[in-house]
PDB file of C-alpha atoms and ligand atoms in Angstrom:
ATOM      1  CA  MET A   1     179.325  41.564 203.072  1.00 84.00           C
ATOM      2  CA  ARG A   2     180.077  40.717 206.690  1.00 91.00           C
ATOM      3  CA  HIS A   3     183.346  42.110 208.003  1.00 93.00           C
ATOM      4  CA  ILE A   4     185.327  40.791 210.952  1.00 95.00           C
ATOM      5  CA  LEU A   5     185.126  42.566 214.292  1.00 96.00           C
ATOM      6  CA  SER A   6     187.742  41.782 216.915  1.00 97.00           C
ATOM      7  CA  PHE A   7     188.989  43.060 220.255  1.00 97.00           C
ATOM      8  CA  ASP A   8     192.346  42.403 221.888  1.00 97.00           C
ATOM      9  CA  VAL A   9     191.514  42.120 225.572  1.00 98.00           C
ATOM     10  CA  GLU A  10     194.306  43.403 227.789  1.00 98.00           C
ATOM     11  CA  GLU A  11     194.812  45.943 230.552  1.00 98.00           C
ATOM     12  CA  HIS A  12     195.723  49.505 229.581  1.00 96.00           C
ATOM     13  CA  PHE A  13     199.114  49.015 231.270  1.00 96.00           C
ATOM     14  CA  GLN A  14     199.996  45.882 229.266  1.00 96.00           C
ATOM     15  CA  VAL A  15     200.394  47.465 225.846  1.00 93.00           C
ATOM     16  CA  SER A  16     203.756  46.966 224.169  1.00 91.00           C
ATOM     17  CA  ALA A  17     204.395  50.703 223.722  1.00 89.00           C
ATOM     18  CA  PHE A  18     204.639  51.147 227.508  1.00 91.00           C
ATOM     19  CA  TRP A  19     206.359  47.829 228.219  1.00 91.00           C
ATOM     20  CA  SER A  20     209.139  47.729 230.794  1.00 90.00           C
ATOM     21  CA  ASP A  21     210.297  44.879 233.017  1.00 91.00           C
ATOM     22  CA  ALA A  22     209.756  47.114 236.054  1.00 91.00           C
ATOM     23  CA  ARG A  23     206.133  47.764 235.065  1.00 92.00           C
ATOM     24  CA  ARG A  24     205.625  44.064 234.288  1.00 93.00           C
ATOM     25  CA  ARG A  25     206.472  43.255 237.910  1.00 95.00           C
ATOM     26  CA  GLN A  26     203.804  45.715 239.088  1.00 95.00           C
ATOM     27  CA  TRP A  27     200.902  44.418 236.986  1.00 96.00           C
ATOM     28  CA  ASP A  28     199.044  42.950 239.944  1.00 96.00           C
ATOM     29  CA  ARG A  29     199.256  46.240 241.830  1.00 96.00           C
ATOM     30  CA  LEU A  30     198.049  48.553 239.044  1.00 96.00           C
ATOM     31  CA  GLU A  31     194.426  49.608 238.684  1.00 97.00           C
ATOM     32  CA  SER A  32     192.507  46.992 236.719  1.00 97.00           C
ATOM     33  CA  ARG A  33     190.046  48.465 234.216  1.00 98.00           C
ATOM     34  CA  VAL A  34     189.785  45.670 231.664  1.00 98.00           C
ATOM     35  CA  GLU A  35     186.573  44.116 232.963  1.00 98.00           C
ATOM     36  CA  GLN A  36     184.500  47.293 233.117  1.00 98.00           C
ATOM     37  CA  ASN A  37     185.704  48.366 229.654  1.00 98.00           C
ATOM     38  CA  THR A  38     185.162  44.969 228.054  1.00 98.00           C
ATOM     39  CA  LEU A  39     181.668  44.644 229.496  1.00 98.00           C
ATOM     40  CA  ARG A  40     180.898  48.152 228.207  1.00 98.00           C
ATOM     41  CA  LEU A  41     181.991  47.030 224.734  1.00 98.00           C
ATOM     42  CA  ALA A  42     179.702  44.012 225.071  1.00 98.00           C
ATOM     43  CA  GLU A  43     176.817  46.402 225.830  1.00 98.00           C
ATOM     44  CA  VAL A  44     177.555  48.462 222.718  1.00 98.00           C
ATOM     45  CA  LEU A  45     177.628  45.242 220.673  1.00 98.00           C
ATOM     46  CA  ALA A  46     174.374  44.022 222.211  1.00 98.00           C
ATOM     47  CA  GLN A  47     172.668  47.307 221.273  1.00 98.00           C
ATOM     48  CA  ALA A  48     173.808  46.771 217.684  1.00 98.00           C
ATOM     49  CA  GLU A  49     172.958  43.046 217.790  1.00 98.00           C
ATOM     50  CA  THR A  50     176.515  42.236 216.737  1.00 98.00           C
ATOM     51  CA  LYS A  51     178.919  39.483 217.822  1.00 98.00           C
ATOM     52  CA  ALA A  52     182.699  39.704 217.718  1.00 98.00           C
ATOM     53  CA  THR A  53     185.894  37.766 218.362  1.00 98.00           C
ATOM     54  CA  PHE A  54     187.599  38.602 221.666  1.00 98.00           C
ATOM     55  CA  PHE A  55     191.310  37.707 221.661  1.00 98.00           C
ATOM     56  CA  ILE A  56     191.926  37.499 225.417  1.00 98.00           C
ATOM     57  CA  LEU A  57     195.166  37.308 227.391  1.00 98.00           C
ATOM     58  CA  GLY A  58     195.481  34.223 229.607  1.00 98.00           C
ATOM     59  CA  TRP A  59     196.665  36.557 232.372  1.00 98.00           C
ATOM     60  CA  VAL A  60     193.401  38.514 232.133  1.00 98.00           C
ATOM     61  CA  ALA A  61     191.218  35.372 231.934  1.00 98.00           C
ATOM     62  CA  GLU A  62     192.764  34.017 235.142  1.00 98.00           C
ATOM     63  CA  ARG A  63     191.798  37.198 236.979  1.00 98.00           C
ATOM     64  CA  HIS A  64     188.434  37.838 235.302  1.00 98.00           C
ATOM     65  CA  PRO A  65     186.909  34.430 234.481  1.00 98.00           C
ATOM     66  CA  GLU A  66     183.342  35.717 234.941  1.00 98.00           C
ATOM     67  CA  MET A  67     183.915  38.345 232.267  1.00 98.00           C
ATOM     68  CA  VAL A  68     185.161  35.674 229.837  1.00 98.00           C
ATOM     69  CA  LYS A  69     182.176  33.445 230.654  1.00 98.00           C
ATOM     70  CA  ALA A  70     179.765  36.345 230.144  1.00 98.00           C
ATOM     71  CA  LEU A  71     181.221  37.086 226.681  1.00 98.00           C
ATOM     72  CA  ALA A  72     180.997  33.412 225.659  1.00 98.00           C
ATOM     73  CA  LYS A  73     177.446  33.181 226.958  1.00 98.00           C
ATOM     74  CA  GLN A  74     176.465  36.206 224.875  1.00 98.00           C
ATOM     75  CA  GLY A  75     177.635  34.342 221.774  1.00 98.00           C
ATOM     76  CA  HIS A  76     180.970  36.064 221.184  1.00 98.00           C
ATOM     77  CA  GLU A  77     183.930  34.031 220.006  1.00 98.00           C
ATOM     78  CA  ILE A  78     186.689  33.582 222.596  1.00 98.00           C
ATOM     79  CA  ALA A  79     190.195  33.392 221.143  1.00 98.00           C
ATOM     80  CA  SER A  80     193.747  33.714 222.466  1.00 98.00           C
ATOM     81  CA  HIS A  81     195.955  36.803 222.668  1.00 98.00           C
ATOM     82  CA  GLY A  82     198.724  34.737 224.323  1.00 98.00           C
ATOM     83  CA  TYR A  83     199.346  34.660 228.056  1.00 98.00           C
ATOM     84  CA  GLY A  84     201.319  37.685 229.216  1.00 96.00           C
ATOM     85  CA  HIS A  85     201.544  39.986 226.174  1.00 96.00           C
ATOM     86  CA  GLU A  86     205.164  39.022 225.405  1.00 95.00           C
ATOM     87  CA  LEU A  87     206.038  39.882 221.804  1.00 95.00           C
ATOM     88  CA  VAL A  88     206.546  36.769 219.678  1.00 96.00           C
ATOM     89  CA  THR A  89     209.749  38.335 218.352  1.00 94.00           C
ATOM     90  CA  SER A  90     211.176  38.440 221.894  1.00 95.00           C
ATOM     91  CA  GLN A  91     210.336  34.786 222.647  1.00 97.00           C
ATOM     92  CA  THR A  92     212.150  31.583 221.724  1.00 97.00           C
ATOM     93  CA  ASP A  93     210.135  28.962 219.865  1.00 97.00           C
ATOM     94  CA  ARG A  94     209.810  26.968 223.083  1.00 98.00           C
ATOM     95  CA  GLU A  95     208.586  29.994 225.071  1.00 98.00           C
ATOM     96  CA  PHE A  96     206.087  30.764 222.334  1.00 98.00           C
ATOM     97  CA  ARG A  97     204.736  27.205 222.416  1.00 98.00           C
ATOM     98  CA  ASP A  98     204.302  27.381 226.216  1.00 98.00           C
ATOM     99  CA  ASP A  99     202.613  30.780 225.920  1.00 98.00           C
ATOM    100  CA  VAL A 100     200.018  29.788 223.286  1.00 98.00           C
ATOM    101  CA  ARG A 101     199.359  26.417 224.952  1.00 98.00           C
ATOM    102  CA  ARG A 102     198.885  27.968 228.398  1.00 98.00           C
ATOM    103  CA  SER A 103     196.510  30.713 227.242  1.00 98.00           C
ATOM    104  CA  LYS A 104     194.429  28.242 225.188  1.00 98.00           C
ATOM    105  CA  HIS A 105     194.064  25.903 228.179  1.00 98.00           C
ATOM    106  CA  ILE A 106     193.039  28.721 230.504  1.00 98.00           C
ATOM    107  CA  LEU A 107     190.388  30.048 228.096  1.00 98.00           C
ATOM    108  CA  GLU A 108     189.015  26.582 227.308  1.00 98.00           C
ATOM    109  CA  ASP A 109     188.845  25.739 231.020  1.00 98.00           C
ATOM    110  CA  VAL A 110     186.896  28.916 231.748  1.00 98.00           C
ATOM    111  CA  THR A 111     184.356  28.592 228.920  1.00 97.00           C
ATOM    112  CA  GLY A 112     184.274  24.830 228.355  1.00 96.00           C
ATOM    113  CA  GLU A 113     184.544  25.574 224.630  1.00 95.00           C
ATOM    114  CA  ARG A 114     187.297  25.115 222.052  1.00 95.00           C
ATOM    115  CA  VAL A 115     189.544  28.040 221.168  1.00 97.00           C
ATOM    116  CA  PHE A 116     190.377  28.192 217.459  1.00 97.00           C
ATOM    117  CA  GLY A 117     192.051  31.551 216.941  1.00 98.00           C
ATOM    118  CA  TYR A 118     195.220  33.340 217.999  1.00 98.00           C
ATOM    119  CA  ARG A 119     196.416  36.920 217.668  1.00 97.00           C
ATOM    120  CA  ALA A 120     199.947  37.830 218.700  1.00 96.00           C
ATOM    121  CA  PRO A 121     200.556  40.862 220.926  1.00 95.00           C
ATOM    122  CA  SER A 122     201.241  43.838 218.641  1.00 91.00           C
ATOM    123  CA  PHE A 123     200.925  41.622 215.531  1.00 90.00           C
ATOM    124  CA  SER A 124     204.420  40.333 216.249  1.00 91.00           C
ATOM    125  CA  ILE A 125     204.466  37.260 213.994  1.00 92.00           C
ATOM    126  CA  THR A 126     206.907  38.378 211.321  1.00 89.00           C
ATOM    127  CA  ASP A 127     209.416  36.910 208.908  1.00 88.00           C
ATOM    128  CA  ARG A 128     211.775  36.709 211.919  1.00 91.00           C
ATOM    129  CA  THR A 129     209.544  34.073 213.573  1.00 94.00           C
ATOM    130  CA  PRO A 130     209.128  31.363 210.899  1.00 93.00           C
ATOM    131  CA  TRP A 131     208.433  28.728 213.605  1.00 96.00           C
ATOM    132  CA  ALA A 132     205.326  30.527 214.909  1.00 97.00           C
ATOM    133  CA  LEU A 133     202.656  29.318 212.450  1.00 96.00           C
ATOM    134  CA  PRO A 134     203.719  25.609 212.531  1.00 97.00           C
ATOM    135  CA  ILE A 135     203.618  25.739 216.359  1.00 98.00           C
ATOM    136  CA  LEU A 136     200.093  27.190 216.256  1.00 98.00           C
ATOM    137  CA  VAL A 137     199.022  24.283 214.004  1.00 98.00           C
ATOM    138  CA  GLU A 138     200.575  21.756 216.390  1.00 98.00           C
ATOM    139  CA  GLU A 139     198.878  23.385 219.372  1.00 98.00           C
ATOM    140  CA  GLY A 140     195.459  23.006 217.758  1.00 97.00           C
ATOM    141  CA  TYR A 141     194.767  26.487 216.427  1.00 98.00           C
ATOM    142  CA  LEU A 142     192.801  26.765 213.169  1.00 97.00           C
ATOM    143  CA  TYR A 143     193.636  30.350 212.377  1.00 97.00           C
ATOM    144  CA  ASP A 144     196.023  33.157 213.157  1.00 97.00           C
ATOM    145  CA  SER A 145     195.350  36.885 212.879  1.00 95.00           C
ATOM    146  CA  SER A 146     198.770  38.329 213.616  1.00 91.00           C
ATOM    147  CA  ILE A 147     200.063  39.498 210.271  1.00 83.00           C
ATOM    148  CA  ASN A 148     199.973  43.213 209.836  1.00 75.00           C
ATOM    149  CA  ALA A 149     201.605  44.475 206.659  1.00 59.00           C
ATOM    150  CA  ARG A 150     202.691  47.624 208.469  1.00 55.00           C
ATOM    151  CA  PHE A 151     205.100  45.689 210.704  1.00 50.00           C
ATOM    152  CA  GLN A 152     206.612  43.368 208.120  1.00 49.00           C
ATOM    153  CA  ARG A 153     210.152  44.027 207.017  1.00 45.00           C
ATOM    154  CA  SER A 154     209.962  41.608 204.139  1.00 43.00           C
ATOM    155  CA  GLU A 155     208.177  42.837 201.056  1.00 41.00           C
ATOM    156  CA  LYS A 156     207.014  39.297 200.383  1.00 41.00           C
ATOM    157  CA  VAL A 157     205.116  38.963 203.662  1.00 41.00           C
ATOM    158  CA  GLY A 158     203.844  42.521 203.464  1.00 41.00           C
ATOM    159  CA  LYS A 159     202.051  41.937 200.188  1.00 47.00           C
ATOM    160  CA  GLU A 160     199.901  39.114 201.505  1.00 51.00           C
ATOM    161  CA  ARG A 161     196.583  40.391 202.837  1.00 61.00           C
ATOM    162  CA  GLY A 162     193.071  39.184 203.506  1.00 72.00           C
ATOM    163  CA  VAL A 163     192.099  35.665 204.567  1.00 85.00           C
ATOM    164  CA  ARG A 164     194.179  32.899 203.017  1.00 89.00           C
ATOM    165  CA  GLU A 165     195.270  29.370 203.791  1.00 92.00           C
ATOM    166  CA  VAL A 166     198.949  28.987 204.648  1.00 93.00           C
ATOM    167  CA  ILE A 167     200.775  25.692 204.202  1.00 94.00           C
ATOM    168  CA  THR A 168     203.281  25.081 207.000  1.00 95.00           C
ATOM    169  CA  THR A 169     205.579  22.154 207.793  1.00 95.00           C
ATOM    170  CA  ALA A 170     203.068  21.043 210.452  1.00 97.00           C
ATOM    171  CA  GLY A 171     199.902  21.373 208.345  1.00 96.00           C
ATOM    172  CA  ASN A 172     197.625  24.142 207.140  1.00 95.00           C
ATOM    173  CA  ILE A 173     196.379  27.182 209.025  1.00 96.00           C
ATOM    174  CA  PHE A 174     194.267  30.151 207.980  1.00 95.00           C
ATOM    175  CA  GLU A 175     195.819  33.590 208.176  1.00 94.00           C
ATOM    176  CA  VAL A 176     193.340  36.406 208.802  1.00 93.00           C
ATOM    177  CA  ALA A 177     195.582  39.323 207.857  1.00 87.00           C
ATOM    178  CA  LEU A 178     194.687  42.965 208.288  1.00 83.00           C
ATOM    179  CA  PRO A 179     193.865  44.723 205.041  1.00 79.00           C
ATOM    180  CA  THR A 180     195.621  48.010 204.479  1.00 76.00           C
ATOM    181  CA  ALA A 181     195.190  51.212 202.524  1.00 72.00           C
ATOM    182  CA  SER A 182     198.036  52.869 200.714  1.00 70.00           C
ATOM    183  CA  LEU A 183     198.641  56.409 201.949  1.00 69.00           C
ATOM    184  CA  CYS A 184     201.549  58.220 200.327  1.00 73.00           C
ATOM    185  CA  GLY A 185     203.177  54.864 199.549  1.00 71.00           C
ATOM    186  CA  ILE A 186     202.896  53.528 203.124  1.00 70.00           C
ATOM    187  CA  GLN A 187     200.570  50.628 203.831  1.00 69.00           C
ATOM    188  CA  LEU A 188     198.381  51.424 206.851  1.00 71.00           C
ATOM    189  CA  PRO A 189     195.666  49.305 208.476  1.00 70.00           C
ATOM    190  CA  ILE A 190     193.684  52.501 208.799  1.00 68.00           C
ATOM    191  CA  ALA A 191     190.408  51.113 210.120  1.00 65.00           C
ATOM    192  CA  GLY A 192     191.765  49.576 213.327  1.00 82.00           C
ATOM    193  CA  GLY A 193     193.215  50.634 216.671  1.00 81.00           C
ATOM    194  CA  GLY A 194     195.052  53.940 216.752  1.00 85.00           C
ATOM    195  CA  TYR A 195     194.242  54.691 213.112  1.00 88.00           C
ATOM    196  CA  PHE A 196     190.516  54.456 213.845  1.00 92.00           C
ATOM    197  CA  ARG A 197     191.029  57.086 216.551  1.00 92.00           C
ATOM    198  CA  LEU A 198     193.392  59.232 214.477  1.00 90.00           C
ATOM    199  CA  PHE A 199     191.374  59.560 211.254  1.00 90.00           C
ATOM    200  CA  PRO A 200     187.868  61.068 211.197  1.00 92.00           C
ATOM    201  CA  TYR A 201     185.118  58.452 210.990  1.00 93.00           C
ATOM    202  CA  SER A 202     184.328  59.529 207.422  1.00 93.00           C
ATOM    203  CA  ALA A 203     187.841  58.375 206.370  1.00 89.00           C
ATOM    204  CA  SER A 204     187.368  54.949 207.960  1.00 90.00           C
ATOM    205  CA  ARG A 205     183.981  54.648 206.265  1.00 92.00           C
ATOM    206  CA  MET A 206     185.446  55.583 202.888  1.00 89.00           C
ATOM    207  CA  PHE A 207     188.241  53.018 203.333  1.00 86.00           C
ATOM    208  CA  LEU A 208     185.688  50.357 204.206  1.00 89.00           C
ATOM    209  CA  ARG A 209     183.518  51.172 201.194  1.00 90.00           C
ATOM    210  CA  GLN A 210     186.620  50.818 198.987  1.00 86.00           C
ATOM    211  CA  LEU A 211     187.356  47.418 200.519  1.00 85.00           C
ATOM    212  CA  GLU A 212     183.774  46.314 199.930  1.00 88.00           C
ATOM    213  CA  LYS A 213     184.006  47.350 196.289  1.00 89.00           C
ATOM    214  CA  ALA A 214     187.160  45.256 195.950  1.00 84.00           C
ATOM    215  CA  GLY A 215     185.386  42.320 197.629  1.00 85.00           C
ATOM    216  CA  THR A 216     187.763  42.338 200.644  1.00 84.00           C
ATOM    217  CA  GLN A 217     186.688  41.784 204.235  1.00 87.00           C
ATOM    218  CA  LEU A 218     187.836  44.269 206.837  1.00 89.00           C
ATOM    219  CA  VAL A 219     189.466  42.903 209.973  1.00 91.00           C
ATOM    220  CA  MET A 220     188.578  45.602 212.488  1.00 93.00           C
ATOM    221  CA  TYR A 221     190.471  45.544 215.764  1.00 94.00           C
ATOM    222  CA  LEU A 222     190.156  47.607 218.922  1.00 96.00           C
ATOM    223  CA  HIS A 223     191.100  47.282 222.589  1.00 97.00           C
ATOM    224  CA  PRO A 224     188.899  47.761 225.677  1.00 98.00           C
ATOM    225  CA  TRP A 225     191.172  50.568 226.924  1.00 97.00           C
ATOM    226  CA  GLU A 226     190.430  52.544 223.741  1.00 97.00           C
ATOM    227  CA  ILE A 227     186.939  53.410 225.007  1.00 97.00           C
ATOM    228  CA  ASP A 228     188.248  54.544 228.410  1.00 97.00           C
ATOM    229  CA  PRO A 229     189.172  58.251 228.469  1.00 96.00           C
ATOM    230  CA  ASP A 230     189.535  58.172 232.281  1.00 97.00           C
ATOM    231  CA  GLN A 231     192.285  55.556 232.449  1.00 96.00           C
ATOM    232  CA  PRO A 232     195.347  56.556 234.518  1.00 95.00           C
ATOM    233  CA  ARG A 233     198.124  58.115 232.428  1.00 94.00           C
ATOM    234  CA  MET A 234     201.428  56.239 232.159  1.00 91.00           C
ATOM    235  CA  ASN A 235     204.911  57.581 231.607  1.00 90.00           C
ATOM    236  CA  GLY A 236     206.574  56.672 228.353  1.00 90.00           C
ATOM    237  CA  ARG A 237     207.855  58.051 225.098  1.00 92.00           C
ATOM    238  CA  LEU A 238     205.979  61.086 223.774  1.00 93.00           C
ATOM    239  CA  VAL A 239     204.994  59.288 220.575  1.00 92.00           C
ATOM    240  CA  SER A 240     203.625  56.341 222.601  1.00 92.00           C
ATOM    241  CA  LYS A 241     201.593  58.674 224.799  1.00 93.00           C
ATOM    242  CA  PHE A 242     200.241  60.488 221.747  1.00 92.00           C
ATOM    243  CA  ARG A 243     199.179  57.257 220.079  1.00 90.00           C
ATOM    244  CA  HIS A 244     197.729  55.629 223.185  1.00 92.00           C
ATOM    245  CA  TYR A 245     195.729  58.551 224.575  1.00 93.00           C
ATOM    246  CA  LEU A 246     194.610  60.191 221.305  1.00 93.00           C
ATOM    247  CA  ASN A 247     190.852  60.652 220.880  1.00 93.00           C
ATOM    248  CA  LEU A 248     189.861  58.019 223.467  1.00 94.00           C
ATOM    249  CA  LYS A 249     186.530  59.822 223.909  1.00 96.00           C
ATOM    250  CA  LYS A 250     185.719  59.365 220.229  1.00 95.00           C
ATOM    251  CA  THR A 251     186.202  55.590 219.994  1.00 95.00           C
ATOM    252  CA  GLU A 252     182.863  54.507 221.416  1.00 97.00           C
ATOM    253  CA  PRO A 253     180.658  56.859 219.328  1.00 97.00           C
ATOM    254  CA  ARG A 254     182.707  56.005 216.221  1.00 96.00           C
ATOM    255  CA  LEU A 255     182.287  52.301 216.927  1.00 97.00           C
ATOM    256  CA  GLN A 256     178.533  52.830 217.215  1.00 98.00           C
ATOM    257  CA  CYS A 257     178.543  54.539 213.793  1.00 97.00           C
ATOM    258  CA  LEU A 258     180.579  51.693 212.322  1.00 96.00           C
ATOM    259  CA  LEU A 259     178.168  49.079 213.682  1.00 97.00           C
ATOM    260  CA  ARG A 260     175.263  51.061 212.242  1.00 97.00           C
ATOM    261  CA  ASP A 261     176.815  51.465 208.776  1.00 96.00           C
ATOM    262  CA  PHE A 262     178.369  48.007 208.255  1.00 96.00           C
ATOM    263  CA  SER A 263     177.760  44.393 209.130  1.00 96.00           C
ATOM    264  CA  PHE A 264     180.241  42.523 211.344  1.00 97.00           C
ATOM    265  CA  ALA A 265     180.691  39.034 212.759  1.00 97.00           C
ATOM    266  CA  PRO A 266     183.328  36.977 214.627  1.00 97.00           C
ATOM    267  CA  VAL A 267     186.116  35.342 212.589  1.00 96.00           C
ATOM    268  CA  VAL A 268     184.765  31.840 213.089  1.00 95.00           C
ATOM    269  CA  GLU A 269     181.406  32.890 211.632  1.00 94.00           C
ATOM    270  CA  SER A 270     182.419  35.233 208.849  1.00 91.00           C
ATOM    271  CA  VAL A 271     185.139  33.132 207.221  1.00 90.00           C
ATOM    272  CA  HIS A 272     183.411  30.164 205.670  1.00 91.00           C
ATOM    273  CA  PRO A 273     186.320  27.653 205.506  1.00 91.00           C
ATOM    274  CA  ILE A 274     187.252  28.395 209.137  1.00 93.00           C
ATOM    275  CA  ARG A 275     183.643  27.869 210.211  1.00 94.00           C
ATOM    276  CA  ALA A 276     183.510  24.553 208.331  1.00 93.00           C
ATOM    277  CA  MET A 277     186.768  23.352 209.908  1.00 92.00           C
ATOM    278  CA  ALA A 278     185.686  24.415 213.407  1.00 91.00           C
ATOM    279  CA  GLN A 279     182.386  22.569 213.000  1.00 91.00           C
ATOM    280  CA  ALA A 280     184.154  19.460 211.676  1.00 91.00           C
ATOM    281  CA  ARG A 281     186.550  19.459 214.593  1.00 87.00           C
ATOM    282  CA  ALA A 282     183.738  19.905 217.126  1.00 83.00           C
ATOM    283  CA  GLN A 283     181.870  17.046 215.426  1.00 86.00           C
ATOM    284  CA  ARG A 284     184.934  14.782 215.632  1.00 87.00           C
ATOM    285  CA  GLU A 285     185.296  15.508 219.346  1.00 83.00           C
ATOM    286  CA  VAL A 286     181.650  14.708 220.022  1.00 81.00           C
ATOM    287  CA  SER A 287     181.751  11.427 218.084  1.00 82.00           C
ATOM    288  CA  GLY A 288     185.300  10.513 219.202  1.00 71.00           C
TER     289      GLY A 288
HETATM  290 ZN1   ZN B   1     197.605  43.368 222.697  1.00 71.73          ZN
END
C-alpha cells in the first residue's frame, strides 16, 4: 500500500501558534529558512527515491520561485497552502476565494503546471466554514486535504476520515482527510506534525501498521521547519513553544526510518480517482 506524504511549506515564523498582527507585519524582515529546509527535505526524499505533495504558500512561492521550480522538476506535486497562512475560520468567503485563487495562480505561473490540491493553514476548514469546499470546486481544485478530526467541533464531521468524494453545491471534490488513532477516547492524527515528533518512532510505525491492516492510507504531513533545530526561537505561549520546538533534531532521522519502512507517494499519484480526474482535465486542456 502506498501512503500519502505531504509537506506544508511555510516559514517557521508563519505558523498559526505564533501568529500576531505585529509579527505578520515583520515577515519580510525575519530570517528566511524555508528554502534551505525544503531543499534538505527534497534531498532526503531523493535518497529514498520518494516523491511527495508540497502544499506551498503563495507568499513563499513569490519569494522562492526557484525552490518551487526545483521541486516540480524533481517530480514532486505542487499544491496550494493558501497565500498568507490566514486561517479559513478567520476569513470571509470572499477573502477565502481571493486567497485560494491568488496562491493557485502564483504556483501555476512559477511551474507552468496545473495545481489540483489545497490544504488550509492549520487544517482550518471546519463545520463553521461550509462555503469553503464549494469555493474550492469553483476555483478549479480537485481535492482538499484540510479536514483534521482533531479540530472538528461537530461529531458528524469528525467521524469522516480517509479519502472520500464530497458532493457540494458547486460540484464534487475529493477530501483527503487525516486518519486518526484513538488514544484514551481522543482522536489524534498521531503520525503527522507535532505528534510524529512527540511519540517515539516505534509508536508511529505501530499506528501505520494498524492503518495498513485496516486498509487505510496514511496522510503524513510535516513542515520544513520541523527538520531545523537551529531556527531562531520565538516568543509565545509556553504550550506553543513546547509543541513547536519539541524534538526538532529527531524529525529528519525519523522521516528517514519512515521512508525506509513504508511506501509513499504524492496525493495525485496515490489516490486513483484523483489521478484519473487530473489526467482527464490535463487532456481536455491539451485538446481544447
Ligand atoms: Zn501551515
